[in-house]
Coordinates of C-alpha atoms in Angstrom, one line a residue:
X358 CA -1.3 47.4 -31.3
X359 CA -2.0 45.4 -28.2
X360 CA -1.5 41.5 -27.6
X361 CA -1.1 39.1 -25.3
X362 CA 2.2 37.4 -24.8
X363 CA 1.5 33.6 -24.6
X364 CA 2.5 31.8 -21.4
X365 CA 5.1 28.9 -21.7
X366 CA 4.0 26.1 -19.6
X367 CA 6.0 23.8 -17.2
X368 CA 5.7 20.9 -19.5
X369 CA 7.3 23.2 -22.1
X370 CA 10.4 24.2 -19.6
X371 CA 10.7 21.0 -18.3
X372 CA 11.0 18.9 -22.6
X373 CA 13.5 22.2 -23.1
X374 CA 15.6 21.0 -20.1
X375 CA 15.2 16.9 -20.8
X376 CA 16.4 17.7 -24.7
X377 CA 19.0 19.2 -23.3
X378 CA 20.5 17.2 -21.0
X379 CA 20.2 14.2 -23.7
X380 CA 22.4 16.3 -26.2
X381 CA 24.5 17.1 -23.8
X382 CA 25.2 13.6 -22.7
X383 CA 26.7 12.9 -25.8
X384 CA 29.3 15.6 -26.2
X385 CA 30.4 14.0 -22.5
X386 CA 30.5 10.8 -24.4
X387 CA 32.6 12.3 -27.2
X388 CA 35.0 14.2 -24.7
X389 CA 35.5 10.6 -23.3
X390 CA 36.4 8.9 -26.5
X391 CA 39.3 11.4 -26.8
X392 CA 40.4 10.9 -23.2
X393 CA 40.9 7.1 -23.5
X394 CA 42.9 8.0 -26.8
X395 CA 39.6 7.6 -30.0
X396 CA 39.7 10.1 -31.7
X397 CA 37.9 8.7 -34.9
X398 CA 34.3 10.4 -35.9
X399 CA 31.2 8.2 -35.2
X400 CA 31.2 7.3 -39.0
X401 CA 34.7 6.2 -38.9
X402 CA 33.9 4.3 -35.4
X403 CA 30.8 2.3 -37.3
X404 CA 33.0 1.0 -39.8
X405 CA 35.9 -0.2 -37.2
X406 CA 34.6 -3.2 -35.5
X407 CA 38.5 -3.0 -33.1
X408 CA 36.8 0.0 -31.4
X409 CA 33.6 -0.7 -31.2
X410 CA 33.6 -0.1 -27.3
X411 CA 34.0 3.5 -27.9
X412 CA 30.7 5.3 -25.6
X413 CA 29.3 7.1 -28.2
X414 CA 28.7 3.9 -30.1
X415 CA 26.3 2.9 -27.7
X416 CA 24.0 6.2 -27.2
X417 CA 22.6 8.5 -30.2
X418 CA 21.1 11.6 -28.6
X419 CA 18.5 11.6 -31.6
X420 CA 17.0 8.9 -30.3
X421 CA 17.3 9.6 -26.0
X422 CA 15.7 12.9 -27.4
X423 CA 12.7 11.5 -28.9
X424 CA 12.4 9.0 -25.9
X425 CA 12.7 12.3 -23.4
X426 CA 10.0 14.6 -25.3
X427 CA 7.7 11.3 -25.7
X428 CA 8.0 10.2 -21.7
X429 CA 7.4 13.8 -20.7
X430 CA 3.8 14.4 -19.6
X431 CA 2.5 17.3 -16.7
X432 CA 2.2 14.5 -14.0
X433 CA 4.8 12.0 -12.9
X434 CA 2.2 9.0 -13.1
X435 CA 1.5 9.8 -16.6
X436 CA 5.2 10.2 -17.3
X437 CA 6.2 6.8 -15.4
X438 CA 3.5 4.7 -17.6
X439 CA 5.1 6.5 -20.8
X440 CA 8.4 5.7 -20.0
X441 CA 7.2 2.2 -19.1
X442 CA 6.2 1.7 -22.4
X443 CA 9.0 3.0 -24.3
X444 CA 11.7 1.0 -22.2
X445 CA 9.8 -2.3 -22.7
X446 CA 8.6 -1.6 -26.6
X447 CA 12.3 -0.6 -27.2
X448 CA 14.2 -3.6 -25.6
X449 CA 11.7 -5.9 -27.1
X450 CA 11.7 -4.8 -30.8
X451 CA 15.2 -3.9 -30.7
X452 CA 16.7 -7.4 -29.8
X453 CA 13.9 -8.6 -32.1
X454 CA 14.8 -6.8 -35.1
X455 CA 18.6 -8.0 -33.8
X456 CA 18.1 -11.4 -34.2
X457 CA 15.9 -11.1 -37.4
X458 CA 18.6 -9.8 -39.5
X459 CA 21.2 -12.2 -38.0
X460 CA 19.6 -14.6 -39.0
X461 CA 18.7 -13.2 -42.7
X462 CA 22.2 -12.1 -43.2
X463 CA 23.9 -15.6 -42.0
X464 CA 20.9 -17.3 -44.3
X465 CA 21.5 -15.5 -47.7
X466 CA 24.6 -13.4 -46.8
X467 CA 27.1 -16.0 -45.3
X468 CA 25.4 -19.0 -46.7
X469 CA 24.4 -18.3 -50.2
X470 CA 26.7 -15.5 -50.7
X471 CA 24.1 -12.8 -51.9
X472 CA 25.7 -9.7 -52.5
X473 CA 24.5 -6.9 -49.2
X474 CA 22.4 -4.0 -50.9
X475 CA 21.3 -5.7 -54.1
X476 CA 17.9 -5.4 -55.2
X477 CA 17.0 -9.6 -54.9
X478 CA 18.7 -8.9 -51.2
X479 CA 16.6 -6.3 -50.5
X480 CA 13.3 -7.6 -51.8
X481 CA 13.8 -10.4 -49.4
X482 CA 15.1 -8.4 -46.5
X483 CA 12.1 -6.3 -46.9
X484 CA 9.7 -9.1 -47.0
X485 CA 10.9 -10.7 -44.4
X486 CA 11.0 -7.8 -42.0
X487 CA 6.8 -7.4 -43.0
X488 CA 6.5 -11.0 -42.1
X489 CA 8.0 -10.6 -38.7
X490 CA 6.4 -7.6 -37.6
X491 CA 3.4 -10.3 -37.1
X492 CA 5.4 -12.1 -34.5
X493 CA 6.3 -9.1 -33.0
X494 CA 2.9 -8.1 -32.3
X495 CA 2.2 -11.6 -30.7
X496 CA 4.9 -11.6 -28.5
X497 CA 3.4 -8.1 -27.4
X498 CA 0.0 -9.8 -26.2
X499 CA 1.6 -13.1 -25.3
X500 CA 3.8 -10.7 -22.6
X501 CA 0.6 -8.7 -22.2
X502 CA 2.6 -5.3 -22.9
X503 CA -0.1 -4.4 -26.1
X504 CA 0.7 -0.8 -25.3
X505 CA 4.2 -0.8 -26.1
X506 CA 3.3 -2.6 -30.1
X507 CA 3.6 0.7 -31.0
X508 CA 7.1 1.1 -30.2
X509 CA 8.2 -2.2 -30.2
X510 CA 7.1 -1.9 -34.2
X511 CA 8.7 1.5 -34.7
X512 CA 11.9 0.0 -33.1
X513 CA 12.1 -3.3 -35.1
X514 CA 11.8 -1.4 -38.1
X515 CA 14.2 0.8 -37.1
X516 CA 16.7 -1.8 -36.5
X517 CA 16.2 -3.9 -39.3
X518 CA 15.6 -1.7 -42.0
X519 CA 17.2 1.6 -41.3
X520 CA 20.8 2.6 -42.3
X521 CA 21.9 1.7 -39.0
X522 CA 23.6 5.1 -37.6
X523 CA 26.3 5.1 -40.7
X524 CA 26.6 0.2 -40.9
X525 CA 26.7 -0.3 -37.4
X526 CA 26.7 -4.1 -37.1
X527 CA 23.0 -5.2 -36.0
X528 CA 23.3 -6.0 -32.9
X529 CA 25.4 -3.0 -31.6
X530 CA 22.7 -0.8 -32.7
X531 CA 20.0 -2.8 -31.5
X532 CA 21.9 -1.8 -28.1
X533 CA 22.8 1.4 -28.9
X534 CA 18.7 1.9 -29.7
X535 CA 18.0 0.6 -26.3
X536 CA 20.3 2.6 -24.4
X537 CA 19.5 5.7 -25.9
X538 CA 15.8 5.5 -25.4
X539 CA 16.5 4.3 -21.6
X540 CA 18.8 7.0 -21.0
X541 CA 16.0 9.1 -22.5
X542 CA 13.2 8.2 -20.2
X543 CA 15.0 8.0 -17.7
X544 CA 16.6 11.6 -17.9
X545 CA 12.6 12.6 -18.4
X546 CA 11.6 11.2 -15.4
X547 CA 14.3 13.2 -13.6
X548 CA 13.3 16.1 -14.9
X549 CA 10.0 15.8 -14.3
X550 CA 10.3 14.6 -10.4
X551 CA 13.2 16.1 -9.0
X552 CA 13.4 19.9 -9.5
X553 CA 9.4 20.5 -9.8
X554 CA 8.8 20.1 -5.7
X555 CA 10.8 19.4 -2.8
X556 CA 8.3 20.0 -0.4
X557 CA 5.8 17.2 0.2
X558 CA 3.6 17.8 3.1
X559 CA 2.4 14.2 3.5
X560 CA 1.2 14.7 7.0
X561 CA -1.6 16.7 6.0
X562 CA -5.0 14.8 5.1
X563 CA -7.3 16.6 2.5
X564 CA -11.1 16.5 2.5
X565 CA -13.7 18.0 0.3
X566 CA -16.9 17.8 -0.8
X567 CA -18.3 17.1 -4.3
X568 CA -21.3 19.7 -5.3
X569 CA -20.8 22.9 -5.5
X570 CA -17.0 22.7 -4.3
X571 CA -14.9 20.5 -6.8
X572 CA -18.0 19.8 -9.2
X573 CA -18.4 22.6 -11.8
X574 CA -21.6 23.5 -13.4
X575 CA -22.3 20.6 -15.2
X576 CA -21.9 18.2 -11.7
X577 CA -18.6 17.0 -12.8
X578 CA -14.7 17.0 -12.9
X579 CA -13.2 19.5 -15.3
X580 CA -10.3 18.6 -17.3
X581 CA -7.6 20.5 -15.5
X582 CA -9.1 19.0 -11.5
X583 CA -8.1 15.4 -13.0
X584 CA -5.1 16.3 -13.8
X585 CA -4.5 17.8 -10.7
X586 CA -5.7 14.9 -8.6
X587 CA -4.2 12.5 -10.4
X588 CA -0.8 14.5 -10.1
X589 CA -1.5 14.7 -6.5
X590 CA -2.0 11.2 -6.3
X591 CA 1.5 10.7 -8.3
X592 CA 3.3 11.9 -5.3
X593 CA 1.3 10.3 -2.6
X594 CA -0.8 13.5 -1.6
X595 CA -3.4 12.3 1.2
X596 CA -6.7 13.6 -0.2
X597 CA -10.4 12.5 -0.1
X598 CA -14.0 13.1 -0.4
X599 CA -16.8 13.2 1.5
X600 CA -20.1 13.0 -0.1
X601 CA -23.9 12.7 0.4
X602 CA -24.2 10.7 -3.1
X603 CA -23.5 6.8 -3.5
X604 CA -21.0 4.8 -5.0
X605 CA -23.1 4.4 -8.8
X606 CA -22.6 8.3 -9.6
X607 CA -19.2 8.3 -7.5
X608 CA -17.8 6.2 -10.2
X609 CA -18.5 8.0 -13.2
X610 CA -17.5 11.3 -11.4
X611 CA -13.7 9.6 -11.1
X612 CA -13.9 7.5 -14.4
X613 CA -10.3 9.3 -14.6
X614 CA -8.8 9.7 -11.4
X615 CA -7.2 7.6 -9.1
X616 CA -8.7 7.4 -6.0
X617 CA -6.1 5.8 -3.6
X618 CA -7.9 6.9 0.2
X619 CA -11.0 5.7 1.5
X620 CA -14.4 8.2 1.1
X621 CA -17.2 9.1 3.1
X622 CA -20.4 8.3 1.1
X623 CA -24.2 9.0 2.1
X624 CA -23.6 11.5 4.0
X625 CA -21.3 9.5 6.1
X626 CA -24.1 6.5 6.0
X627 CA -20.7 4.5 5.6
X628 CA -16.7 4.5 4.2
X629 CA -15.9 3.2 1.1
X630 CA -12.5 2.2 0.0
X631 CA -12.0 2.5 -3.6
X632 CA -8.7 0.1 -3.5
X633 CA -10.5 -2.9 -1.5
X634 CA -13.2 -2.3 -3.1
X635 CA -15.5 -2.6 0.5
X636 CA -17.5 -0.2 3.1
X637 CA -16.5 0.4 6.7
X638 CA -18.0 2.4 9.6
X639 CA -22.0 1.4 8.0
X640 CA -24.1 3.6 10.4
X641 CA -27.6 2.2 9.6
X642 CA -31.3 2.4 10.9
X643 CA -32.2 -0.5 13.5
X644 CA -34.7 -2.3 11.8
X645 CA -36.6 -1.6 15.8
X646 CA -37.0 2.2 14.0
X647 CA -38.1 1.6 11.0
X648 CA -41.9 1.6 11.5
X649 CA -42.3 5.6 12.7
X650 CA -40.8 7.2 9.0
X651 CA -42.2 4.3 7.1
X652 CA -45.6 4.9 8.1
X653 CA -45.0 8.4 6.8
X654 CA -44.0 7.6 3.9
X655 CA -46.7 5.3 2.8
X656 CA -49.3 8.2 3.9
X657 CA -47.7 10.1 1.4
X658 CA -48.3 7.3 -1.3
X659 CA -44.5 8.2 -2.7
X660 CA -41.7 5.7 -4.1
X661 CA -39.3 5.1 -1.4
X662 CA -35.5 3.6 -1.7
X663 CA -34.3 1.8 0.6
X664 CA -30.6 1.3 1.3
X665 CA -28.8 -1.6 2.9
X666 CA -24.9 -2.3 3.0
X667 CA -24.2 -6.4 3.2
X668 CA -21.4 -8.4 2.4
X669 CA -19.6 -4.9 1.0
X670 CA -22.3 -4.8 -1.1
X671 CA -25.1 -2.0 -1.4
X672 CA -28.6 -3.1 -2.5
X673 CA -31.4 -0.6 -3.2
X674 CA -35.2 -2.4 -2.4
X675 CA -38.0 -0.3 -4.0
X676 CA -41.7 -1.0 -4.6
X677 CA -42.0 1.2 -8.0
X678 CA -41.3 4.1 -9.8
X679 CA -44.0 5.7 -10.4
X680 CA -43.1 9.6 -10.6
X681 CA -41.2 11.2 -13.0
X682 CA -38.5 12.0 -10.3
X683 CA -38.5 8.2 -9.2
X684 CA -38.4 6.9 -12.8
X685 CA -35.0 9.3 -14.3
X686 CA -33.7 8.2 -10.9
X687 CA -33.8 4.6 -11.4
X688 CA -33.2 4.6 -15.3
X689 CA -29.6 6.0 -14.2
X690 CA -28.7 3.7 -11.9
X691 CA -30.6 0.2 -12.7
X692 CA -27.4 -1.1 -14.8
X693 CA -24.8 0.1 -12.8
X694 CA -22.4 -2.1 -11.0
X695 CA -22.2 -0.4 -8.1
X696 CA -25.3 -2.0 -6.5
X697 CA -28.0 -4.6 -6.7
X698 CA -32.0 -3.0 -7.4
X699 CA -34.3 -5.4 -5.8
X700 CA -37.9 -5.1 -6.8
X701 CA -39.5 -5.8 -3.1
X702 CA -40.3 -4.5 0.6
X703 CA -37.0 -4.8 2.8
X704 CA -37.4 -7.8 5.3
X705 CA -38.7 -6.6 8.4
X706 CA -35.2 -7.8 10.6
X707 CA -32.8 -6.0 8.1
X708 CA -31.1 -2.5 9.1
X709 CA -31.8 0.3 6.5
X710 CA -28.7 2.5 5.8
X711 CA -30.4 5.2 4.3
X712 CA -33.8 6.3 2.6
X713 CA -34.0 8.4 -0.5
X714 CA -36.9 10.1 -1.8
X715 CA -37.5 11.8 -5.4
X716 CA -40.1 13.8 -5.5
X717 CA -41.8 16.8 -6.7
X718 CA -40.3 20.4 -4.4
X719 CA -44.2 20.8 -2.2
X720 CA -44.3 17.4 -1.5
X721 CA -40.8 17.2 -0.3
X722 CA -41.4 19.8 1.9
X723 CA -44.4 18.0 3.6
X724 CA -43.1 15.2 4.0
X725 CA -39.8 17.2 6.1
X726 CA -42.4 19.0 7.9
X727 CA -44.2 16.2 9.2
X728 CA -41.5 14.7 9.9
X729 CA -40.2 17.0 12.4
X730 CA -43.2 16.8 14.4
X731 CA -42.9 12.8 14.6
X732 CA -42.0 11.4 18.5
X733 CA -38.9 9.6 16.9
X734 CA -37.5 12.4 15.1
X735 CA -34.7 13.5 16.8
X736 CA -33.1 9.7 16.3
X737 CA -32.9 10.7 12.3
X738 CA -31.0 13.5 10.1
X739 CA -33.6 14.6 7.1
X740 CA -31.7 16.6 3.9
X741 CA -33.3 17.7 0.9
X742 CA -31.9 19.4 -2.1
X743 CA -32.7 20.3 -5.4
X744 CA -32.5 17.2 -7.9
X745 CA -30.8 17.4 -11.0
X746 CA -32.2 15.3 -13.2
X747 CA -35.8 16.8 -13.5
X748 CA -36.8 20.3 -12.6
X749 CA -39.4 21.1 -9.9
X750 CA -38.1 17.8 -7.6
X751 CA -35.9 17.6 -4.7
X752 CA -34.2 14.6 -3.3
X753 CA -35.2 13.8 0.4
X754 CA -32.7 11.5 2.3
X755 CA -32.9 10.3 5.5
X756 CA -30.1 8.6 7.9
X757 CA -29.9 8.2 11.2
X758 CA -29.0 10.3 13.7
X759 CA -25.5 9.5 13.8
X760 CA -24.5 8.9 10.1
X761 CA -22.6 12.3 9.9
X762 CA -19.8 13.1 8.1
X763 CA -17.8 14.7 11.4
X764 CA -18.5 10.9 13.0
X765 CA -17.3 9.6 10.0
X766 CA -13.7 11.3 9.9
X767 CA -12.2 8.8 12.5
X768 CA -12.4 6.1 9.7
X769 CA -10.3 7.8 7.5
X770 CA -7.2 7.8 9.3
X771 CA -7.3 11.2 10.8
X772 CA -4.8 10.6 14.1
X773 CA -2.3 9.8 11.7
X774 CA -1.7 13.1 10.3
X775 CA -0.7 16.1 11.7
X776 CA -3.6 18.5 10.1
X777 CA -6.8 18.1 8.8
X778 CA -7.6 20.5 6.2
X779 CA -11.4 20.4 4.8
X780 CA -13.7 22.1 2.3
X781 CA -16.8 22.5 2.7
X782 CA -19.9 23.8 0.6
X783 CA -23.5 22.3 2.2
X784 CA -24.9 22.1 5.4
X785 CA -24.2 18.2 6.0
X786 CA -20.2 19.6 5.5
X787 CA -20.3 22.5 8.5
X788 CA -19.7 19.5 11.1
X789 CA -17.0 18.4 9.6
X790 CA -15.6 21.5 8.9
X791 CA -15.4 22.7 12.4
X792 CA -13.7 19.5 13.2
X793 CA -10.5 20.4 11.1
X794 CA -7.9 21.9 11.6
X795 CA -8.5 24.2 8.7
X796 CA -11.6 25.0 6.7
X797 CA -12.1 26.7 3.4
X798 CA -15.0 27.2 1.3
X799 CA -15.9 28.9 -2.3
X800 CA -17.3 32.1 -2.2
X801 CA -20.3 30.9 -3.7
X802 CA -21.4 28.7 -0.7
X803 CA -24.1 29.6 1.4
X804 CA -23.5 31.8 4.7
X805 CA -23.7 29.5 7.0
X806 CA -20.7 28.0 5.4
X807 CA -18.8 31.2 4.6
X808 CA -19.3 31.3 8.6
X809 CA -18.1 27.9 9.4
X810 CA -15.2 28.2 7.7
X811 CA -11.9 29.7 8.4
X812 CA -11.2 31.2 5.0
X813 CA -13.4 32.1 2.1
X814 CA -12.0 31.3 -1.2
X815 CA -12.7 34.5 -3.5
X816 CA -13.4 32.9 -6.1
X817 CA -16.3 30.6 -7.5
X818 CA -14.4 28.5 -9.2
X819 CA -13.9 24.6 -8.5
X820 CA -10.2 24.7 -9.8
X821 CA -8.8 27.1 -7.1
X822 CA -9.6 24.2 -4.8
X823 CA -7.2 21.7 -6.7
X824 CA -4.6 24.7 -6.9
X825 CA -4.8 25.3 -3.2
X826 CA -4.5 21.8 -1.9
X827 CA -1.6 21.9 -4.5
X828 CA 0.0 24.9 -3.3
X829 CA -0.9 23.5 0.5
X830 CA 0.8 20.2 0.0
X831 CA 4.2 21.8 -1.6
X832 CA 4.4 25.1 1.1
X833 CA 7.7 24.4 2.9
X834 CA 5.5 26.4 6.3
X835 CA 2.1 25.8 5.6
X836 CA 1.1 26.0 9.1
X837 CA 2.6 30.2 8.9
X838 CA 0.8 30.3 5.3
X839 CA -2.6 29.1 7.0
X840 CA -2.3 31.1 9.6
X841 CA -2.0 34.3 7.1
X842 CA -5.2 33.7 5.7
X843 CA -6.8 33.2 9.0
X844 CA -5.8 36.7 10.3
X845 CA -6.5 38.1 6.6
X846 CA -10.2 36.4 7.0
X847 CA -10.3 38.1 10.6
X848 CA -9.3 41.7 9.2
X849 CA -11.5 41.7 6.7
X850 CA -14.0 40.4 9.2

């Protein structure tokens, strides 16, 4: 009988050791009542309101254990905004709950002298406690901390309704509540940060491409590359794109990732910064050119897109959408936010950033070959590529001559850091590539970029790239580890 043994996780290692460390701060506590001289159980401390100093009457490991396991998550960002939550949804429906039952208890307790635990005491305890829990939740949106309700609820209840860890007096369990899940989340975070990397290579900038490199089969981010980036991002790792798409299909891509460094779009038509939320480095067509490819285009009787950048803002002119190419095209993109569609011909004194074409494969390539033979061809870059959203067309996209993603690099900060580490996986990525300092490519790219770059991932999978600028960033040498793999690409060379 064969199986296969199951592989425990880092998450799993890393709750083990936060539990831990909880329950163990408590027997520290205990060992400390018995040094300054209390030697009573917890029980017996609950009921003696002379002691009520002792340590372990402000921490119950049961409840820093819950707020360990429930603050640790497989990135730090994830576990800081858990731990967030907790602390604020456990301060404010503990005190909460605190001063709810004082005020019940000095009501019908001290003032009308009902008897504690009796069933008319109860009833109203209980439907008071109901009542509040409406407050509660306003306070939550009046402090605009919604995502702590949860907790905030779960504490209140626990406070007022609970048996109080053995009749603690309200308000010393409200504290004791607080302090425990603090100590909790905070012991999580620990865990989670300090012993899971030293090494943070921070002077190493990052740069891939999209298709056919961190995209997967279906032109999109798998499950484990967010998490990665987004752990990445957690501890400041410099990392960025570049891209021949535009913003609209950039932001669906990274719905859920945090994009914290600027990103060469359009095939380095222009910089975008995801955090200001505005272009830099536009590299556009004079409008002086723009009569030579036009006149090409209109021969050919095919929708055109035209692409300005103004005021950080990208607008798309077209005429119509007449082929089935043209039409899925548009239909994506008309309600994005991204950028404005404007139904007319550009204004003759405006700069073009780029042109986009969408149109069936043999007229894409006429339109290319034609334009080769043009006199003012050599002031423009022409790419074409298959496109995805109808079979049997290919995008056409045309820039000029200087809207490369190699000219682009300088914008993103490059002579800051110490190494530039890209990967490539298209022919508008082999400038850039020989540019840095390091280049890798899948094993599924074409030649010409298996050539370009300095080592050739064996594999064809999009994740090894998030695990290798992982394993990059944290290598205490990376310089000797990159240097490895260039003299295992030349021997096997």
């Amino acid at each position: 009988m064969t199986g296969k043994i199951m592989k425990i996780g880092k998450r799993t290692i890393k709750t083990f050791i936060a539990v831990l460390i909880t329950l163990g701060i408590y027997l520290i506590l205990y060992a400390i009542n018995f040094v300054c001289g209390i030697f009573e159980t917890p029980a017996e401390l609950s009921a003696r309101e002379d002691l009520w100093y002792a340590p372990t009457n402000f921490y119950t490991p049961f409840f820093a254990g819950i707020a360990a396991v429930y603050a640790m998550h497989r990135d730090i960002a994830s576990s800081r905004q858990q731990a967030r939550i907790r602390s604020v949804g456990t301060v404010v429906g503990g005190y909460y709950g605190f001063i709810v039952v004082q005020i019940i208890e000095w009501i019908f307790l001290d003032a009308i002298g009902m008897k504690s635990g009796s069933l008319p005491y109860d009833a109203i305890l209980y439907s008071a406690v109901s009542a509040g829990i409406i407050l509660l939740i306003v306070i939550t949106v009046k402090l605009k901390v919604t995502s702590a309700t949860f907790v905030a609820c779960l504490t209140y209840l626990s406070v007022t309704v609970s048996i109080r860890n053995g009749g603690m007096p309200p308000f010393l369990f409200a504290t004791n509540r607080i302090l425990s899940t603090v100590i909790g989340v905070l012991v999580a975070l620990f865990v989670n940060t300090f012993p899971h990397y030293f090494i943070k290579n921070r002077n190493i900038l990052f740069i891939s491409s999209l298709d056919n490199a961190m995209l997967n089969a279906k032109h999109e981010l798998s499950p484990f590359m967010e998490y990665k980036l987004n752990a990445l991002t957690g501890e400041r790792c410099n990392f960025t794109f570049m891209t021949t798409r535009a913003l609209t299909s950039l932001r669906n891509i990274f719905r859920n990732v945090k994009l914290k460094k600027p990103i060469i779009v359009m095939t380095g038509c222009a910089v975008y910064d995801p955090v200001e939320e505005s272009y830099s480095s536009v590299v556009c067509i004079d409008h002086s050119l723009r009569e030579c490819p036009e006149a090409l285009f209109e021969s050919y009787g095919v929708n055109v897109f035209s692409y300005l950048i103004s005021e950080n803002t990208l607008h798309c002119y077209y005429d119509s959408v007449e082929s089935k190419g043209a039409a899925e095209y548009y239909s994506r993109r008309r309600k994005s936010s991204s950028y404005t569609f404007v139904r007319a011909k550009v204004p003759k004194d405006m700069d073009i950033a780029q042109y986009v074409i969408i149109e069936k494969d043999e007229i894409v390539q006429g339109i290319t070959a034609d334009f080769a033979k043009l006199d003012c061809a050599e002031l423009f870059n022409v790419i074409s590529y298959p496109f995805q959203g109808v079979e049997g067309y290919s995008f056409l996209k045309i820039n000029y001559k200087d809207a490369l993603k190699e000219n682009a690099l300088g914008a993103l900060g490059c002579g800051d850091h110490d190494c530039l580490i890209c990967f490539g996986s298209g022919r508008t990525d082999v400038g850039a590539m020989k540019k840095a300092d390091f280049s890798f490519c899948l094993s599924s790219a074409p030649d010409y970029v298996k050539q370009a770059a300095d080592y050739v991932i064996p594999s064809d999978e999009p994740d090894e790239i998030g695990k290798l600028i992982a394993k990059i960033f944290h290598t205490k040498n990376y310089k000797k580890f990159l240097s490895s793999l260039r003299e295992s690409a030349a021997a096997e060379q």
